[in-house]
Amino acid sequence: MKKIALIFTAGIGLLAACTRVPITGRSQLNLLPESTMQSMALQEYQSFLSSNKVVSQSSNRDAEMVKRVGQRIAGAVTAYMNQNGMGSQIADYKWEFNLVDSKEVNAWCMPGGKVVVYTGLLPVTQNETALACVMGHEIAHAIARHGNERMSQGLIAQGIQVAGSVALGKNPTAVNLFNQAFGVGGNLGIMAFSRANELEADHLGVIFMAMAGYNPQESIPFWQRMANMSNGQKPPEFMSTHPSDARRVQQLQQLMPEAMKYYKPR
């Protein structure tokens, strides 16, 4: 009887931890309190900035552009969430946007709205609208709580008790899972999000950039440029944690009619 009761209690906990992703409505499992995620994010974010060269926004046009694009997308996302009864999910977000001097083709967004773009990405984006595509995608990961979802799966697999979530920030395994989930120190395209997460972030991302007044159609040539960078060296989609560039472009083409409904040029 005790075993049955424990299983029942665990089941109730899992049901209580189920949430839905904005726009797509997909049900997901988030075992970690958002406050814990944001606390871990702030710690790792500050550590990252202290050990990397942050480009000054007051004297660099690229850094200024990153901030401008980020603020526009964050404003549009916040308005959408508030208008659709989901404002509480990002009420504690304190948005920050930084450009870091690095040759890596990379960008990420942590819970709480901490966004970093690497200078190595800019030759690939080539313009502000394509940058909005990437930043919309990364912000989508945070809004969709993909990191929480991936960490929840990882913690269960590792057998780490989520009940002690307050102490997770000091657990090396949990910290490693966090960094993997948010791509800290990894290249764009090889982060630990699943293919489903990546495609969902593409979905939300093109809508977020459209809401902010950026033409979502620019996302297609951007991902085509990313594909050209690989020179055919990427593994087949079924061997990768990420969708193939061809699969990604195909979905974006299918999403364009929906995304264009949100697009109002500024």
CSV table of C-alpha atoms in Angstrom, one decimal:
chain,number,residue,atom,x,y,z
A,1,MET,CA,0.0,0.0,0.0
A,2,LYS,CA,2.8,2.4,0.9
A,3,LYS,CA,4.4,1.8,-2.6
A,4,ILE,CA,1.1,2.5,-4.3
A,5,ALA,CA,0.7,5.7,-2.2
A,6,LEU,CA,4.2,6.8,-3.2
A,7,ILE,CA,3.5,6.2,-6.9
A,8,PHE,CA,0.3,8.0,-6.6
A,9,THR,CA,1.9,11.0,-4.9
A,10,ALA,CA,4.7,11.1,-7.5
A,11,GLY,CA,2.1,11.0,-10.2
A,12,ILE,CA,0.2,13.9,-8.7
A,13,GLY,CA,3.5,15.9,-8.5
A,14,LEU,CA,4.2,15.2,-12.2
A,15,LEU,CA,0.8,16.3,-13.2
A,16,ALA,CA,1.2,19.5,-11.1
A,17,ALA,CA,4.5,20.2,-12.9
A,18,CYS,CA,2.9,20.0,-16.4
A,19,THR,CA,2.7,23.3,-18.2
A,20,ARG,CA,1.9,24.4,-21.7
A,21,VAL,CA,4.2,26.2,-24.2
A,22,PRO,CA,2.9,29.6,-25.4
A,23,ILE,CA,1.6,29.6,-29.0
A,24,THR,CA,2.1,25.9,-29.7
A,25,GLY,CA,0.1,24.8,-26.6
A,26,ARG,CA,2.3,21.7,-26.2
A,27,SER,CA,2.2,20.1,-22.7
A,28,GLN,CA,5.6,19.8,-21.1
A,29,LEU,CA,7.1,18.7,-17.7
A,30,ASN,CA,8.8,21.4,-15.7
A,31,LEU,CA,9.8,20.1,-12.3
A,32,LEU,CA,11.9,23.0,-11.2
A,33,PRO,CA,10.5,26.3,-9.8
A,34,GLU,CA,11.2,29.2,-12.1
A,35,SER,CA,12.9,31.0,-9.2
A,36,THR,CA,15.4,28.2,-9.0
A,37,MET,CA,16.1,28.4,-12.8
A,38,GLN,CA,16.5,32.2,-12.7
A,39,SER,CA,18.8,32.0,-9.6
A,40,MET,CA,21.1,29.5,-11.4
A,41,ALA,CA,20.9,31.5,-14.6
A,42,LEU,CA,22.0,34.7,-12.8
A,43,GLN,CA,24.9,32.9,-11.2
A,44,GLU,CA,26.2,31.3,-14.4
A,45,TYR,CA,25.5,34.5,-16.4
A,46,GLN,CA,27.5,36.7,-14.1
A,47,SER,CA,30.3,34.2,-14.0
A,48,PHE,CA,30.4,34.0,-17.8
A,49,LEU,CA,30.5,37.8,-18.3
A,50,SER,CA,33.3,38.2,-15.7
A,51,SER,CA,35.5,35.7,-17.7
A,52,ASN,CA,34.7,37.0,-21.2
A,53,LYS,CA,35.2,40.3,-23.1
A,54,VAL,CA,31.9,42.1,-23.3
A,55,VAL,CA,31.7,44.7,-26.1
A,56,SER,CA,30.7,48.2,-25.0
A,57,GLN,CA,27.2,49.2,-26.1
A,58,SER,CA,28.1,52.9,-25.9
A,59,SER,CA,30.9,52.8,-28.4
A,60,ASN,CA,30.2,49.8,-30.7
A,61,ARG,CA,27.4,49.7,-33.3
A,62,ASP,CA,27.1,45.9,-33.3
A,63,ALA,CA,26.7,45.9,-29.5
A,64,GLU,CA,24.1,48.6,-29.8
A,65,MET,CA,22.3,46.6,-32.5
A,66,VAL,CA,22.2,43.5,-30.2
A,67,LYS,CA,20.6,45.6,-27.5
A,68,ARG,CA,18.1,47.3,-29.8
A,69,VAL,CA,17.0,44.0,-31.4
A,70,GLY,CA,16.7,42.4,-28.0
A,71,GLN,CA,14.6,45.2,-26.5
A,72,ARG,CA,12.2,45.1,-29.4
A,73,ILE,CA,11.7,41.4,-29.2
A,74,ALA,CA,11.4,41.4,-25.4
A,75,GLY,CA,8.9,44.2,-25.6
A,76,ALA,CA,6.8,42.3,-28.2
A,77,VAL,CA,7.0,39.1,-26.2
A,78,THR,CA,6.0,40.8,-23.0
A,79,ALA,CA,3.0,42.4,-24.6
A,80,TYR,CA,1.9,39.1,-26.1
A,81,MET,CA,2.3,37.2,-22.8
A,82,ASN,CA,0.4,39.9,-20.9
A,83,GLN,CA,-2.4,40.0,-23.4
A,84,ASN,CA,-2.9,36.3,-23.3
A,85,GLY,CA,-2.9,35.8,-19.6
A,86,MET,CA,0.6,34.5,-19.3
A,87,GLY,CA,2.4,37.6,-18.0
A,88,SER,CA,3.1,36.0,-14.7
A,89,GLN,CA,5.4,33.5,-16.4
A,90,ILE,CA,7.9,36.3,-17.2
A,91,ALA,CA,7.0,38.9,-14.5
A,92,ASP,CA,10.4,38.5,-12.8
A,93,TYR,CA,12.4,38.7,-16.1
A,94,LYS,CA,15.1,41.4,-16.0
A,95,TRP,CA,16.2,41.5,-19.6
A,96,GLU,CA,19.8,42.1,-20.5
A,97,PHE,CA,21.5,41.9,-23.9
A,98,ASN,CA,25.2,41.6,-24.4
A,99,LEU,CA,27.6,41.1,-27.3
A,100,VAL,CA,30.7,39.1,-26.4
A,101,ASP,CA,34.0,39.2,-28.4
A,102,SER,CA,34.4,35.6,-29.5
A,103,LYS,CA,34.9,33.8,-32.9
A,104,GLU,CA,32.3,31.2,-31.9
A,105,VAL,CA,29.1,31.2,-33.9
A,106,ASN,CA,26.9,31.2,-30.9
A,107,ALA,CA,24.1,32.9,-28.9
A,108,TRP,CA,21.9,32.0,-26.0
A,109,CYS,CA,19.2,33.2,-23.6
A,110,MET,CA,18.9,32.1,-20.0
A,111,PRO,CA,15.8,32.2,-17.8
A,112,GLY,CA,15.2,35.7,-16.5
A,113,GLY,CA,16.0,37.2,-19.9
A,114,LYS,CA,19.8,37.1,-19.9
A,115,VAL,CA,20.8,37.1,-23.6
A,116,VAL,CA,24.3,36.8,-25.0
A,117,VAL,CA,25.4,37.1,-28.7
A,118,TYR,CA,28.9,36.2,-29.9
A,119,THR,CA,30.6,38.4,-32.4
A,120,GLY,CA,31.4,35.3,-34.5
A,121,LEU,CA,27.7,35.1,-35.3
A,122,LEU,CA,27.4,38.5,-37.0
A,123,PRO,CA,29.2,37.6,-40.2
A,124,VAL,CA,26.6,34.9,-40.7
A,125,THR,CA,23.5,37.0,-39.8
A,126,GLN,CA,24.8,39.8,-42.0
A,127,ASN,CA,22.0,42.1,-41.1
A,128,GLU,CA,19.7,43.2,-38.2
A,129,THR,CA,16.7,41.2,-39.3
A,130,ALA,CA,18.7,37.9,-39.5
A,131,LEU,CA,20.1,38.7,-36.0
A,132,ALA,CA,16.4,39.1,-34.9
A,133,CYS,CA,15.8,35.6,-36.2
A,134,VAL,CA,18.6,34.2,-34.0
A,135,MET,CA,17.7,36.2,-30.9
A,136,GLY,CA,14.0,35.4,-31.4
A,137,HIS,CA,14.9,31.7,-31.5
A,138,GLU,CA,17.0,31.9,-28.3
A,139,ILE,CA,14.5,34.0,-26.5
A,140,ALA,CA,11.9,31.4,-27.5
A,141,HIS,CA,13.9,28.7,-25.7
A,142,ALA,CA,13.6,30.7,-22.5
A,143,ILE,CA,9.9,31.6,-22.9
A,144,ALA,CA,9.0,28.0,-23.7
A,145,ARG,CA,11.0,26.9,-20.7
A,146,HIS,CA,13.0,24.3,-22.7
A,147,GLY,CA,15.9,24.5,-20.3
A,148,ASN,CA,13.6,23.6,-17.4
A,149,GLU,CA,12.1,20.8,-19.4
A,150,ARG,CA,15.6,19.4,-20.4
A,151,MET,CA,16.9,19.8,-16.9
A,152,SER,CA,13.9,18.0,-15.5
A,153,GLN,CA,14.5,15.1,-17.8
A,154,GLY,CA,18.2,15.1,-17.0
A,155,LEU,CA,17.6,15.2,-13.2
A,156,ILE,CA,15.2,12.3,-13.3
A,157,ALA,CA,17.7,10.3,-15.4
A,158,GLN,CA,20.5,11.2,-13.0
A,159,GLY,CA,18.3,10.3,-10.0
A,160,ILE,CA,18.8,13.7,-8.4
A,161,GLN,CA,16.0,14.7,-6.0
A,162,VAL,CA,14.2,17.7,-7.3
A,163,ALA,CA,12.7,18.3,-3.8
A,164,GLY,CA,16.1,19.8,-2.9
A,165,SER,CA,15.9,22.2,-5.8
A,166,VAL,CA,17.2,25.1,-3.7
A,167,ALA,CA,20.6,23.4,-3.4
A,168,LEU,CA,20.8,22.5,-7.1
A,169,GLY,CA,22.9,25.5,-7.9
A,170,LYS,CA,25.7,23.9,-5.9
A,171,ASN,CA,25.3,20.5,-7.4
A,172,PRO,CA,28.0,19.9,-10.0
A,173,THR,CA,25.8,17.6,-12.1
A,174,ALA,CA,22.9,20.0,-12.0
A,175,VAL,CA,25.1,22.9,-13.0
A,176,ASN,CA,26.5,20.9,-15.8
A,177,LEU,CA,23.0,20.0,-17.0
A,178,PHE,CA,22.1,23.7,-16.8
A,179,ASN,CA,25.1,24.8,-18.9
A,180,GLN,CA,24.4,22.1,-21.5
A,181,ALA,CA,20.8,23.0,-21.7
A,182,PHE,CA,21.5,26.7,-22.4
A,183,GLY,CA,24.5,26.3,-24.6
A,184,VAL,CA,27.0,28.1,-22.4
A,185,GLY,CA,30.3,27.5,-23.9
A,186,GLY,CA,28.9,25.6,-26.9
A,187,ASN,CA,28.4,26.4,-30.5
A,188,LEU,CA,25.1,27.4,-32.0
A,189,GLY,CA,23.6,24.2,-33.4
A,190,ILE,CA,25.1,21.7,-31.0
A,191,MET,CA,23.3,22.6,-27.7
A,192,ALA,CA,21.5,20.0,-25.7
A,193,PHE,CA,18.0,20.9,-26.7
A,194,SER,CA,16.1,18.1,-28.5
A,195,ARG,CA,15.1,18.3,-32.1
A,196,ALA,CA,11.5,18.9,-31.0
A,197,ASN,CA,12.7,21.8,-28.8
A,198,GLU,CA,14.7,23.3,-31.6
A,199,LEU,CA,11.9,23.2,-34.1
A,200,GLU,CA,9.5,24.6,-31.5
A,201,ALA,CA,11.9,27.5,-30.8
A,202,ASP,CA,12.0,28.1,-34.6
A,203,HIS,CA,8.2,28.3,-34.5
A,204,LEU,CA,8.0,30.7,-31.6
A,205,GLY,CA,11.1,32.6,-32.8
A,206,VAL,CA,9.8,33.6,-36.2
A,207,ILE,CA,6.6,34.8,-34.6
A,208,PHE,CA,8.4,36.7,-31.9
A,209,MET,CA,10.6,38.5,-34.5
A,210,ALA,CA,7.5,39.2,-36.6
A,211,MET,CA,5.7,40.7,-33.5
A,212,ALA,CA,8.8,43.0,-33.1
A,213,GLY,CA,8.5,44.3,-36.7
A,214,TYR,CA,11.2,42.1,-38.3
A,215,ASN,CA,10.4,40.3,-41.5
A,216,PRO,CA,10.3,36.5,-40.6
A,217,GLN,CA,11.0,35.6,-44.2
A,218,GLU,CA,14.7,36.6,-43.5
A,219,SER,CA,14.9,33.5,-41.3
A,220,ILE,CA,15.0,31.2,-44.4
A,221,PRO,CA,18.1,32.7,-46.1
A,222,PHE,CA,19.8,32.8,-42.7
A,223,TRP,CA,19.5,29.1,-42.1
A,224,GLN,CA,20.5,28.5,-45.6
A,225,ARG,CA,23.7,30.4,-44.9
A,226,MET,CA,24.2,28.3,-41.8
A,227,ALA,CA,23.8,25.2,-43.9
A,228,ASN,CA,26.4,26.4,-46.4
A,229,MET,CA,28.9,26.9,-43.5
A,230,SER,CA,28.9,23.2,-42.8
A,231,ASN,CA,29.9,22.2,-46.4
A,232,GLY,CA,27.9,19.1,-46.1
A,233,GLN,CA,29.8,17.9,-43.0
A,234,LYS,CA,26.9,17.7,-40.5
A,235,PRO,CA,25.6,14.3,-39.6
A,236,PRO,CA,22.2,13.0,-40.8
A,237,GLU,CA,19.3,14.3,-38.9
A,238,PHE,CA,18.5,11.0,-37.2
A,239,MET,CA,22.1,10.9,-35.8
A,240,SER,CA,21.9,14.5,-34.4
A,241,THR,CA,20.2,16.1,-31.5
A,242,HIS,CA,19.2,18.9,-33.9
A,243,PRO,CA,17.1,19.0,-37.0
A,244,SER,CA,18.9,19.1,-40.3
A,245,ASP,CA,19.2,22.5,-41.9
A,246,ALA,CA,16.9,21.2,-44.8
A,247,ARG,CA,14.3,20.1,-42.2
A,248,ARG,CA,14.6,23.5,-40.5
A,249,VAL,CA,14.1,25.5,-43.7
A,250,GLN,CA,11.2,23.3,-44.7
A,251,GLN,CA,9.4,23.9,-41.5
A,252,LEU,CA,10.1,27.7,-41.6
A,253,GLN,CA,8.6,27.8,-45.1
A,254,GLN,CA,5.5,26.1,-43.8
A,255,LEU,CA,5.3,28.5,-40.9
A,256,MET,CA,5.6,31.7,-43.0
A,257,PRO,CA,1.8,32.2,-43.6
A,258,GLU,CA,1.3,32.1,-39.8
A,259,ALA,CA,4.3,34.3,-38.9
A,260,MET,CA,3.4,36.9,-41.5
A,261,LYS,CA,0.0,37.4,-39.8
A,262,TYR,CA,2.0,38.9,-36.9
A,263,TYR,CA,4.3,41.0,-39.1
A,264,LYS,CA,3.9,44.8,-39.1
A,265,PRO,CA,6.9,46.6,-40.5
A,266,ARG,CA,8.3,49.5,-38.5
